Amino acid sequence: MGKPFYDLESKDSSKLQQPHQNEPSAPSLSEMNDSSYVDFIILGNKENYSVRADRLSILNSNTKLSKLVKAEKYTINHSNIDAINFEALVRFIETKFIRFGDDIKTTLNILELASMFQCHDLEIACVKDLDLKLCVENVLDIFKALRYYNTSTVQTIKTVPKPPMAADEHLNAMFFNTLQFIDQHAADVLPRDEMLSLRFEELEIIIKRDALQIPTEKLIFELLADWSSKECERKMLEPSEENRRRVLGGLIYTPRYLNMTYEEFKKCRERINLLDPIEVQLIENFFAKKKSSNLTEEQMSMLENFKKPRPEFAPMPIHLSNRSNHKNYPKKMRKYAQKQLEDGNGDNCLVNCASVFACIFE
């Protein structure tokens, strides 16, 4: 385990817990001169830590730590590094083994360290652990972490990954699996309180998903109504209908209003009017089976989107762990994915191809 040590000459040393009288405050000189080991010094906010590592393992690791050792730079000045998780990184480099706990926040922290120090094998191990433990309770935490993990690589899959999958491809696959999980379990995820704390960009990614498996479009409307109220509060705006529409922007058009029942639409309007009077009248005409005349192209496109049906099933995940193994999914869902693949339906085809390849080299 990483051992804390202290700069006894520091002006602030009196504020720190002092080592026991018979304990050294740092590794002994003979230990430091042992060329078979290297001691990384982590400078923290309150305590500094020393983590001993096998020199040869680090040098052969092709990580950022190996570059530091070659440059004889052993001090790591990152105050937010957790010493225990950093040691887990070092031990993984030495043994190629890590035992993850139940807390996915620890796994996410180790993933951040693995990315920081370019330990790609550990990144892959973290991804597989996250995929295995993905559930309704943690999916939004994982989504937010991956969303801001590395914006240049963590995107939804647009091309089929080829074996063997690199670390960034595992991250892409995990981000896709996170969104796929939200699609499949949208009825349980969207009503969660954590949805209301999402940033606009995060909410937009989720709410615009085509394959959200929801019993009614009213669920999306209610989420927008609740989120807009919270966002006005965060921005210290009066929660008027105008301000709530303003913070939502184009998201007011994401509910597929024409797939609601008329009673559901009326209840939505009673709560808040997200659409303007002309748009509301067009929807009223649809339910009354009245033909609207002199529609602009924009209005026709809007109405088409409002009545677009959602896919019968969410796409299949990419096989990263036993949880995302296709054999654990309903037969109807697998058959639907196969049909999408055979029909060559755009991005869905690429994603399902990726799933097939991932199963091969998992």
mmCIF file of C-alpha atoms in Angstrom:
data_model
loop_
_atom_site.group_PDB
_atom_site.id
_atom_site.type_symbol
_atom_site.label_atom_id
_atom_site.label_comp_id
_atom_site.label_asym_id
_atom_site.label_seq_id
_atom_site.Cartn_x
_atom_site.Cartn_y
_atom_site.Cartn_z
ATOM 1 C CA MET A 1 0.000 0.000 0.000
ATOM 2 C CA GLY A 2 1.127 3.558 -0.644
ATOM 3 C CA LYS A 3 2.872 4.964 2.406
ATOM 4 C CA PRO A 4 2.422 8.603 3.479
ATOM 5 C CA PHE A 5 5.499 10.623 4.246
ATOM 6 C CA TYR A 6 6.016 14.242 5.223
ATOM 7 C CA ASP A 7 8.281 17.154 4.494
ATOM 8 C CA LEU A 8 9.310 17.936 8.066
ATOM 9 C CA GLU A 9 10.957 21.175 7.009
ATOM 10 C CA SER A 10 7.776 22.517 5.469
ATOM 11 C CA LYS A 11 6.214 25.553 7.110
ATOM 12 C CA ASP A 12 2.907 23.702 7.112
ATOM 13 C CA SER A 13 4.311 20.512 8.578
ATOM 14 C CA SER A 14 2.816 21.325 11.969
ATOM 15 C CA LYS A 15 -0.638 20.997 10.445
ATOM 16 C CA LEU A 16 0.069 17.469 9.234
ATOM 17 C CA GLN A 17 -0.061 14.311 11.252
ATOM 18 C CA GLN A 18 3.544 13.519 12.208
ATOM 19 C CA PRO A 19 4.951 10.013 11.752
ATOM 20 C CA HIS A 20 5.528 7.864 14.826
ATOM 21 C CA GLN A 21 8.838 8.494 16.525
ATOM 22 C CA ASN A 22 10.364 5.159 15.513
ATOM 23 C CA GLU A 23 9.046 5.218 11.935
ATOM 24 C CA PRO A 24 10.996 6.805 9.065
ATOM 25 C CA SER A 25 9.275 9.696 7.328
ATOM 26 C CA ALA A 26 10.395 8.411 3.915
ATOM 27 C CA PRO A 27 12.037 5.327 2.419
ATOM 28 C CA SER A 28 15.566 4.767 3.730
ATOM 29 C CA LEU A 29 18.564 5.735 1.617
ATOM 30 C CA SER A 30 19.473 2.078 1.068
ATOM 31 C CA GLU A 31 15.957 1.387 -0.162
ATOM 32 C CA MET A 32 16.006 4.390 -2.464
ATOM 33 C CA ASN A 33 19.313 3.213 -3.938
ATOM 34 C CA ASP A 34 17.937 -0.268 -4.710
ATOM 35 C CA SER A 35 17.935 -0.100 -8.509
ATOM 36 C CA SER A 36 15.417 -2.935 -8.851
ATOM 37 C CA TYR A 37 12.680 -0.688 -7.473
ATOM 38 C CA VAL A 38 11.423 2.813 -8.034
ATOM 39 C CA ASP A 39 9.462 4.952 -5.587
ATOM 40 C CA PHE A 40 6.862 7.266 -7.076
ATOM 41 C CA ILE A 41 6.137 10.300 -4.926
ATOM 42 C CA ILE A 42 2.554 11.567 -5.121
ATOM 43 C CA LEU A 43 2.131 15.130 -3.910
ATOM 44 C CA GLY A 44 -1.298 15.523 -2.328
ATOM 45 C CA ASN A 45 -3.207 18.371 -0.721
ATOM 46 C CA LYS A 46 -2.563 17.253 2.863
ATOM 47 C CA GLU A 47 -0.276 14.242 2.598
ATOM 48 C CA ASN A 48 2.391 13.056 0.222
ATOM 49 C CA TYR A 49 2.591 9.369 -0.630
ATOM 50 C CA SER A 50 5.305 7.013 -1.755
ATOM 51 C CA VAL A 51 4.342 4.015 -3.905
ATOM 52 C CA ARG A 52 7.066 1.452 -4.590
ATOM 53 C CA ALA A 53 7.104 -0.297 -7.969
ATOM 54 C CA ASP A 54 9.204 -2.873 -9.767
ATOM 55 C CA ARG A 55 11.486 -0.849 -12.026
ATOM 56 C CA LEU A 56 11.701 -3.400 -14.860
ATOM 57 C CA SER A 57 7.921 -3.881 -15.001
ATOM 58 C CA ILE A 58 7.403 -0.138 -15.251
ATOM 59 C CA LEU A 59 10.111 0.300 -17.895
ATOM 60 C CA ASN A 60 8.603 -2.468 -20.039
ATOM 61 C CA SER A 61 5.043 -1.201 -19.681
ATOM 62 C CA ASN A 62 5.068 1.378 -22.485
ATOM 63 C CA THR A 63 3.049 3.693 -20.255
ATOM 64 C CA LYS A 64 3.589 7.285 -19.218
ATOM 65 C CA LEU A 65 5.101 5.952 -15.991
ATOM 66 C CA SER A 66 7.834 4.226 -18.009
ATOM 67 C CA LYS A 67 8.664 7.561 -19.624
ATOM 68 C CA LEU A 68 8.876 9.192 -16.202
ATOM 69 C CA VAL A 69 11.254 6.500 -14.940
ATOM 70 C CA LYS A 70 13.463 6.804 -18.021
ATOM 71 C CA ALA A 71 13.613 10.543 -17.404
ATOM 72 C CA GLU A 72 14.276 9.889 -13.695
ATOM 73 C CA LYS A 73 11.214 11.912 -12.756
ATOM 74 C CA TYR A 74 9.487 10.150 -9.893
ATOM 75 C CA THR A 75 7.382 12.950 -8.443
ATOM 76 C CA ILE A 76 3.743 13.137 -9.554
ATOM 77 C CA ASN A 77 2.190 16.489 -8.775
ATOM 78 C CA HIS A 78 -1.527 15.765 -9.076
ATOM 79 C CA SER A 79 -3.430 16.642 -5.922
ATOM 80 C CA ASN A 80 -6.550 14.729 -7.001
ATOM 81 C CA ILE A 81 -4.821 11.340 -7.352
ATOM 82 C CA ASP A 82 -6.016 8.723 -4.892
ATOM 83 C CA ALA A 83 -2.978 6.864 -3.539
ATOM 84 C CA ILE A 84 -4.810 3.543 -3.198
ATOM 85 C CA ASN A 85 -6.059 3.656 -6.775
ATOM 86 C CA PHE A 86 -2.643 4.746 -8.027
ATOM 87 C CA GLU A 87 -1.134 1.729 -6.317
ATOM 88 C CA ALA A 88 -3.771 -0.456 -7.995
ATOM 89 C CA LEU A 89 -2.519 0.952 -11.315
ATOM 90 C CA VAL A 90 1.094 0.129 -10.413
ATOM 91 C CA ARG A 91 0.232 -3.396 -9.259
ATOM 92 C CA PHE A 92 -1.694 -4.005 -12.472
ATOM 93 C CA ILE A 93 1.360 -2.996 -14.498
ATOM 94 C CA GLU A 94 3.430 -5.458 -12.460
ATOM 95 C CA THR A 95 1.006 -8.398 -12.402
ATOM 96 C CA LYS A 96 -1.558 -7.734 -15.177
ATOM 97 C CA PHE A 97 -4.246 -8.400 -12.551
ATOM 98 C CA ILE A 98 -6.710 -6.226 -10.684
ATOM 99 C CA ARG A 99 -9.627 -7.050 -8.407
ATOM 100 C CA PHE A 100 -12.419 -4.510 -8.707
ATOM 101 C CA GLY A 101 -14.786 -3.768 -5.838
ATOM 102 C CA ASP A 102 -18.514 -3.116 -5.989
ATOM 103 C CA ASP A 103 -18.256 0.688 -6.161
ATOM 104 C CA ILE A 104 -18.214 1.754 -9.819
ATOM 105 C CA LYS A 105 -16.943 5.204 -8.803
ATOM 106 C CA THR A 106 -13.668 3.532 -7.812
ATOM 107 C CA THR A 107 -13.533 1.803 -11.197
ATOM 108 C CA LEU A 108 -14.180 5.128 -12.934
ATOM 109 C CA ASN A 109 -11.373 6.730 -10.924
ATOM 110 C CA ILE A 110 -8.983 3.924 -11.860
ATOM 111 C CA LEU A 111 -10.068 4.315 -15.489
ATOM 112 C CA GLU A 112 -9.180 8.002 -15.276
ATOM 113 C CA LEU A 113 -5.729 7.117 -13.906
ATOM 114 C CA ALA A 114 -5.240 4.459 -16.586
ATOM 115 C CA SER A 115 -6.032 7.065 -19.229
ATOM 116 C CA MET A 116 -3.822 9.687 -17.590
ATOM 117 C CA PHE A 117 -0.823 7.351 -17.517
ATOM 118 C CA GLN A 118 -1.660 5.628 -20.828
ATOM 119 C CA CYS A 119 -2.067 2.136 -19.386
ATOM 120 C CA HIS A 120 -4.307 0.824 -22.148
ATOM 121 C CA ASP A 121 -4.663 -2.732 -20.827
ATOM 122 C CA LEU A 122 -6.044 -1.357 -17.573
ATOM 123 C CA GLU A 123 -8.428 0.898 -19.498
ATOM 124 C CA ILE A 124 -9.812 -2.212 -21.199
ATOM 125 C CA ALA A 125 -10.116 -4.053 -17.876
ATOM 126 C CA CYS A 126 -12.025 -1.098 -16.400
ATOM 127 C CA VAL A 127 -14.369 -0.960 -19.382
ATOM 128 C CA LYS A 128 -15.224 -4.650 -19.035
ATOM 129 C CA ASP A 129 -15.889 -4.246 -15.315
ATOM 130 C CA LEU A 130 -18.139 -1.233 -15.926
ATOM 131 C CA ASP A 131 -20.055 -3.108 -18.604
ATOM 132 C CA LEU A 132 -20.563 -6.080 -16.299
ATOM 133 C CA LYS A 133 -21.937 -3.880 -13.499
ATOM 134 C CA LEU A 134 -24.058 -1.572 -15.661
ATOM 135 C CA CYS A 135 -27.525 -1.138 -14.132
ATOM 136 C CA VAL A 136 -30.344 1.396 -13.814
ATOM 137 C CA GLU A 137 -28.838 2.795 -10.607
ATOM 138 C CA ASN A 138 -25.400 3.620 -12.065
ATOM 139 C CA VAL A 139 -25.944 4.044 -15.800
ATOM 140 C CA LEU A 140 -26.135 7.853 -15.630
ATOM 141 C CA ASP A 141 -22.920 8.076 -13.579
ATOM 142 C CA ILE A 142 -21.139 5.944 -16.162
ATOM 143 C CA PHE A 143 -22.709 7.904 -19.028
ATOM 144 C CA LYS A 144 -21.531 11.244 -17.605
ATOM 145 C CA ALA A 145 -18.030 9.953 -16.907
ATOM 146 C CA LEU A 146 -17.576 8.526 -20.394
ATOM 147 C CA ARG A 147 -19.176 11.599 -21.980
ATOM 148 C CA TYR A 148 -16.385 13.805 -20.638
ATOM 149 C CA TYR A 149 -13.658 11.162 -20.464
ATOM 150 C CA ASN A 150 -12.139 11.973 -23.833
ATOM 151 C CA THR A 151 -14.368 13.880 -26.216
ATOM 152 C CA SER A 152 -12.130 13.106 -29.202
ATOM 153 C CA THR A 153 -12.634 9.342 -28.911
ATOM 154 C CA VAL A 154 -15.720 8.653 -26.816
ATOM 155 C CA GLN A 155 -18.398 8.919 -29.459
ATOM 156 C CA THR A 156 -21.190 6.666 -30.622
ATOM 157 C CA ILE A 157 -19.900 4.005 -32.993
ATOM 158 C CA LYS A 158 -19.986 4.945 -36.666
ATOM 159 C CA THR A 159 -17.576 2.348 -38.042
ATOM 160 C CA VAL A 160 -17.113 -1.313 -37.310
ATOM 161 C CA PRO A 161 -14.173 -1.954 -34.924
ATOM 162 C CA LYS A 162 -11.738 -4.541 -36.246
ATOM 163 C CA PRO A 163 -10.064 -7.141 -34.031
ATOM 164 C CA PRO A 164 -8.197 -6.749 -31.840
ATOM 165 C CA MET A 165 -10.047 -3.842 -30.254
ATOM 166 C CA ALA A 166 -7.811 -1.046 -29.003
ATOM 167 C CA ALA A 167 -8.482 0.798 -25.747
ATOM 168 C CA ASP A 168 -10.236 3.708 -27.452
ATOM 169 C CA GLU A 169 -12.457 1.265 -29.356
ATOM 170 C CA HIS A 170 -13.396 -0.394 -26.065
ATOM 171 C CA LEU A 171 -14.312 3.053 -24.750
ATOM 172 C CA ASN A 172 -16.411 3.742 -27.826
ATOM 173 C CA ALA A 173 -18.107 0.380 -27.406
ATOM 174 C CA MET A 174 -18.762 1.042 -23.710
ATOM 175 C CA PHE A 175 -20.249 4.444 -24.456
ATOM 176 C CA PHE A 176 -22.502 2.820 -27.036
ATOM 177 C CA ASN A 177 -23.492 0.102 -24.552
ATOM 178 C CA THR A 178 -24.349 2.771 -21.990
ATOM 179 C CA LEU A 179 -26.674 4.489 -24.457
ATOM 180 C CA GLN A 180 -28.068 1.120 -25.565
ATOM 181 C CA PHE A 181 -28.861 0.319 -21.928
ATOM 182 C CA ILE A 182 -30.643 3.662 -21.561
ATOM 183 C CA ASP A 183 -32.627 2.879 -24.725
ATOM 184 C CA GLN A 184 -33.648 -0.545 -23.469
ATOM 185 C CA HIS A 185 -34.490 0.592 -19.921
ATOM 186 C CA ALA A 186 -35.721 4.111 -20.718
ATOM 187 C CA ALA A 187 -38.979 3.589 -18.819
ATOM 188 C CA ASP A 188 -36.939 3.132 -15.624
ATOM 189 C CA VAL A 189 -34.076 5.558 -16.341
ATOM 190 C CA LEU A 190 -35.907 8.671 -17.583
ATOM 191 C CA PRO A 191 -38.029 9.198 -14.416
ATOM 192 C CA ARG A 192 -34.968 9.076 -12.124
ATOM 193 C CA ASP A 193 -34.127 12.244 -10.194
ATOM 194 C CA GLU A 194 -30.555 12.109 -11.532
ATOM 195 C CA MET A 195 -31.897 13.003 -14.981
ATOM 196 C CA LEU A 196 -32.806 16.457 -13.681
ATOM 197 C CA SER A 197 -29.173 17.266 -12.827
ATOM 198 C CA LEU A 198 -27.872 16.546 -16.336
ATOM 199 C CA ARG A 199 -26.338 19.344 -18.367
ATOM 200 C CA PHE A 200 -28.199 20.399 -21.498
ATOM 201 C CA GLU A 201 -25.719 18.587 -23.765
ATOM 202 C CA GLU A 202 -26.083 15.378 -21.755
ATOM 203 C CA LEU A 203 -29.868 15.569 -21.723
ATOM 204 C CA GLU A 204 -29.879 16.246 -25.461
ATOM 205 C CA ILE A 205 -27.870 13.097 -26.245
ATOM 206 C CA ILE A 206 -30.325 10.921 -24.322
ATOM 207 C CA ILE A 207 -33.603 12.588 -25.185
ATOM 208 C CA LYS A 208 -32.911 12.524 -28.933
ATOM 209 C CA ARG A 209 -32.350 8.759 -28.959
ATOM 210 C CA ASP A 210 -34.644 7.163 -31.525
ATOM 211 C CA ALA A 211 -34.897 3.731 -29.863
ATOM 212 C CA LEU A 212 -36.000 4.809 -26.373
ATOM 213 C CA GLN A 213 -38.252 2.007 -25.148
ATOM 214 C CA ILE A 214 -41.025 3.923 -23.399
ATOM 215 C CA PRO A 215 -44.707 3.098 -22.856
ATOM 216 C CA THR A 216 -45.785 6.636 -23.755
ATOM 217 C CA GLU A 217 -44.273 9.822 -25.173
ATOM 218 C CA LYS A 218 -45.751 11.575 -22.155
ATOM 219 C CA LEU A 219 -42.747 10.273 -20.209
ATOM 220 C CA ILE A 220 -40.399 12.431 -22.304
ATOM 221 C CA PHE A 221 -42.667 15.458 -22.005
ATOM 222 C CA GLU A 222 -42.746 15.136 -18.206
ATOM 223 C CA LEU A 223 -38.955 14.883 -18.102
ATOM 224 C CA LEU A 224 -38.635 18.075 -20.162
ATOM 225 C CA ALA A 225 -41.141 19.865 -17.940
ATOM 226 C CA ASP A 226 -39.282 18.867 -14.760
ATOM 227 C CA TRP A 227 -35.792 19.496 -16.169
ATOM 228 C CA SER A 228 -36.704 22.956 -17.527
ATOM 229 C CA SER A 229 -37.986 23.984 -14.102
ATOM 230 C CA LYS A 230 -34.729 22.845 -12.459
ATOM 231 C CA GLU A 231 -32.640 24.531 -15.143
ATOM 232 C CA CYS A 232 -34.424 27.848 -14.585
ATOM 233 C CA GLU A 233 -33.666 27.453 -10.892
ATOM 234 C CA ARG A 234 -29.983 26.777 -11.647
ATOM 235 C CA LYS A 235 -29.820 29.815 -13.923
ATOM 236 C CA MET A 236 -31.784 31.934 -11.415
ATOM 237 C CA LEU A 237 -34.550 32.572 -13.943
ATOM 238 C CA GLU A 238 -38.249 32.890 -13.271
ATOM 239 C CA PRO A 239 -39.779 29.500 -14.204
ATOM 240 C CA SER A 240 -42.201 31.036 -16.686
ATOM 241 C CA GLU A 241 -43.309 29.076 -19.747
ATOM 242 C CA GLU A 242 -41.246 31.367 -21.956
ATOM 243 C CA ASN A 243 -38.055 30.817 -19.919
ATOM 244 C CA ARG A 244 -38.640 27.082 -19.700
ATOM 245 C CA ARG A 245 -39.035 26.897 -23.474
ATOM 246 C CA ARG A 246 -35.897 28.985 -23.846
ATOM 247 C CA VAL A 247 -33.698 26.682 -21.730
ATOM 248 C CA LEU A 248 -35.009 23.646 -23.618
ATOM 249 C CA GLY A 249 -34.424 25.092 -27.067
ATOM 250 C CA GLY A 250 -35.077 22.537 -29.804
ATOM 251 C CA LEU A 251 -35.734 19.787 -27.255
ATOM 252 C CA ILE A 252 -39.373 20.924 -27.063
ATOM 253 C CA TYR A 253 -39.851 19.037 -30.344
ATOM 254 C CA THR A 254 -38.426 15.712 -29.126
ATOM 255 C CA PRO A 255 -41.665 14.216 -27.713
ATOM 256 C CA ARG A 256 -43.535 12.483 -30.530
ATOM 257 C CA TYR A 257 -46.813 14.164 -29.710
ATOM 258 C CA LEU A 258 -48.840 12.424 -32.403
ATOM 259 C CA ASN A 259 -47.987 9.054 -30.848
ATOM 260 C CA MET A 260 -49.722 10.134 -27.636
ATOM 261 C CA THR A 261 -53.419 9.687 -27.049
ATOM 262 C CA TYR A 262 -55.443 12.876 -27.198
ATOM 263 C CA GLU A 263 -56.044 12.628 -23.442
ATOM 264 C CA GLU A 264 -52.290 12.430 -22.814
ATOM 265 C CA PHE A 265 -51.701 15.457 -25.031
ATOM 266 C CA LYS A 266 -54.370 17.437 -23.158
ATOM 267 C CA LYS A 267 -52.769 16.595 -19.804
ATOM 268 C CA CYS A 268 -49.389 17.727 -21.114
ATOM 269 C CA ARG A 269 -50.855 21.041 -22.235
ATOM 270 C CA GLU A 270 -52.538 21.510 -18.873
ATOM 271 C CA ARG A 271 -49.161 21.225 -17.203
ATOM 272 C CA ILE A 272 -47.151 23.502 -19.509
ATOM 273 C CA ASN A 273 -47.324 24.727 -23.098
ATOM 274 C CA LEU A 274 -43.990 23.945 -24.716
ATOM 275 C CA LEU A 275 -45.258 24.530 -28.256
ATOM 276 C CA ASP A 276 -46.553 27.756 -29.775
ATOM 277 C CA PRO A 277 -50.308 28.166 -30.528
ATOM 278 C CA ILE A 278 -49.930 27.403 -34.248
ATOM 279 C CA GLU A 279 -48.055 24.164 -33.530
ATOM 280 C CA VAL A 280 -50.656 23.187 -30.939
ATOM 281 C CA GLN A 281 -53.445 23.805 -33.461
ATOM 282 C CA LEU A 282 -51.741 21.570 -36.030
ATOM 283 C CA ILE A 283 -51.669 18.759 -33.481
ATOM 284 C CA GLU A 284 -55.295 19.423 -32.518
ATOM 285 C CA ASN A 285 -56.247 19.171 -36.202
ATOM 286 C CA PHE A 286 -54.472 15.821 -36.454
ATOM 287 C CA PHE A 287 -56.398 14.357 -33.519
ATOM 288 C CA ALA A 288 -59.645 15.823 -34.879
ATOM 289 C CA LYS A 289 -58.779 14.356 -38.300
ATOM 290 C CA LYS A 290 -58.937 17.804 -39.853
ATOM 291 C CA LYS A 291 -56.649 18.463 -42.771
ATOM 292 C CA SER A 292 -54.287 21.385 -42.226
ATOM 293 C CA SER A 293 -53.740 23.500 -45.323
ATOM 294 C CA ASN A 294 -50.939 25.760 -46.512
ATOM 295 C CA LEU A 295 -48.311 24.008 -44.408
ATOM 296 C CA THR A 296 -44.702 25.093 -44.746
ATOM 297 C CA GLU A 297 -42.015 22.485 -45.389
ATOM 298 C CA GLU A 298 -40.796 23.012 -41.837
ATOM 299 C CA GLN A 299 -44.265 22.331 -40.419
ATOM 300 C CA MET A 300 -44.696 19.208 -42.553
ATOM 301 C CA SER A 301 -41.316 17.903 -41.396
ATOM 302 C CA MET A 302 -42.250 18.644 -37.785
ATOM 303 C CA LEU A 303 -45.504 16.689 -38.052
ATOM 304 C CA GLU A 304 -43.716 13.763 -39.689
ATOM 305 C CA ASN A 305 -41.278 13.642 -36.784
ATOM 306 C CA PHE A 306 -44.131 13.886 -34.278
ATOM 307 C CA LYS A 307 -45.757 10.724 -35.645
ATOM 308 C CA LYS A 308 -42.606 8.727 -36.376
ATOM 309 C CA PRO A 309 -42.855 5.364 -34.580
ATOM 310 C CA ARG A 310 -40.011 4.208 -32.376
ATOM 311 C CA PRO A 311 -38.216 0.934 -33.161
ATOM 312 C CA GLU A 312 -39.767 -2.153 -31.627
ATOM 313 C CA PHE A 313 -36.536 -2.942 -29.779
ATOM 314 C CA ALA A 314 -33.359 -1.185 -28.715
ATOM 315 C CA PRO A 315 -30.237 -2.189 -30.674
ATOM 316 C CA MET A 316 -28.142 -5.060 -29.376
ATOM 317 C CA PRO A 317 -25.154 -4.144 -27.192
ATOM 318 C CA ILE A 318 -21.563 -4.898 -28.098
ATOM 319 C CA HIS A 319 -20.300 -7.965 -26.245
ATOM 320 C CA LEU A 320 -17.864 -6.641 -23.632
ATOM 321 C CA SER A 321 -18.824 -8.803 -20.643
ATOM 322 C CA ASN A 322 -21.245 -11.532 -19.656
ATOM 323 C CA ARG A 323 -23.926 -8.881 -19.136
ATOM 324 C CA SER A 324 -23.788 -7.812 -22.787
ATOM 325 C CA ASN A 325 -23.479 -11.359 -24.148
ATOM 326 C CA HIS A 326 -26.213 -11.677 -26.764
ATOM 327 C CA LYS A 327 -27.358 -15.032 -25.418
ATOM 328 C CA ASN A 328 -28.648 -13.176 -22.339
ATOM 329 C CA TYR A 329 -31.080 -11.084 -24.402
ATOM 330 C CA PRO A 330 -34.602 -12.006 -25.545
ATOM 331 C CA LYS A 331 -34.822 -14.054 -28.720
ATOM 332 C CA LYS A 332 -37.210 -11.536 -30.303
ATOM 333 C CA MET A 333 -34.711 -8.751 -29.691
ATOM 334 C CA ARG A 334 -31.907 -10.761 -31.311
ATOM 335 C CA LYS A 335 -34.073 -11.587 -34.321
ATOM 336 C CA TYR A 336 -35.008 -7.923 -34.717
ATOM 337 C CA ALA A 337 -31.320 -6.941 -34.654
ATOM 338 C CA GLN A 338 -30.541 -9.616 -37.233
ATOM 339 C CA LYS A 339 -33.285 -8.295 -39.503
ATOM 340 C CA GLN A 340 -31.914 -4.767 -39.175
ATOM 341 C CA LEU A 341 -28.517 -6.130 -40.162
ATOM 342 C CA GLU A 342 -29.930 -7.954 -43.183
ATOM 343 C CA ASP A 343 -31.896 -4.877 -44.263
ATOM 344 C CA GLY A 344 -28.775 -2.706 -43.932
ATOM 345 C CA ASN A 345 -30.480 0.040 -41.962
ATOM 346 C CA GLY A 346 -27.769 2.724 -41.790
ATOM 347 C CA ASP A 347 -25.943 3.114 -38.494
ATOM 348 C CA ASN A 348 -27.901 0.224 -36.987
ATOM 349 C CA CYS A 349 -26.240 -2.056 -39.515
ATOM 350 C CA LEU A 350 -22.791 -0.855 -38.482
ATOM 351 C CA VAL A 351 -23.580 -1.229 -34.809
ATOM 352 C CA ASN A 352 -24.912 -4.756 -35.200
ATOM 353 C CA CYS A 353 -21.884 -5.699 -37.308
ATOM 354 C CA ALA A 354 -19.727 -4.340 -34.510
ATOM 355 C CA SER A 355 -21.636 -6.494 -32.050
ATOM 356 C CA VAL A 356 -20.999 -9.596 -34.126
ATOM 357 C CA PHE A 357 -17.274 -8.879 -34.394
ATOM 358 C CA ALA A 358 -17.042 -8.063 -30.690
ATOM 359 C CA CYS A 359 -18.499 -11.466 -29.840
ATOM 360 C CA ILE A 360 -15.736 -13.114 -31.854
ATOM 361 C CA PHE A 361 -12.772 -11.492 -30.151
ATOM 362 C CA GLU A 362 -14.230 -10.851 -26.663
#
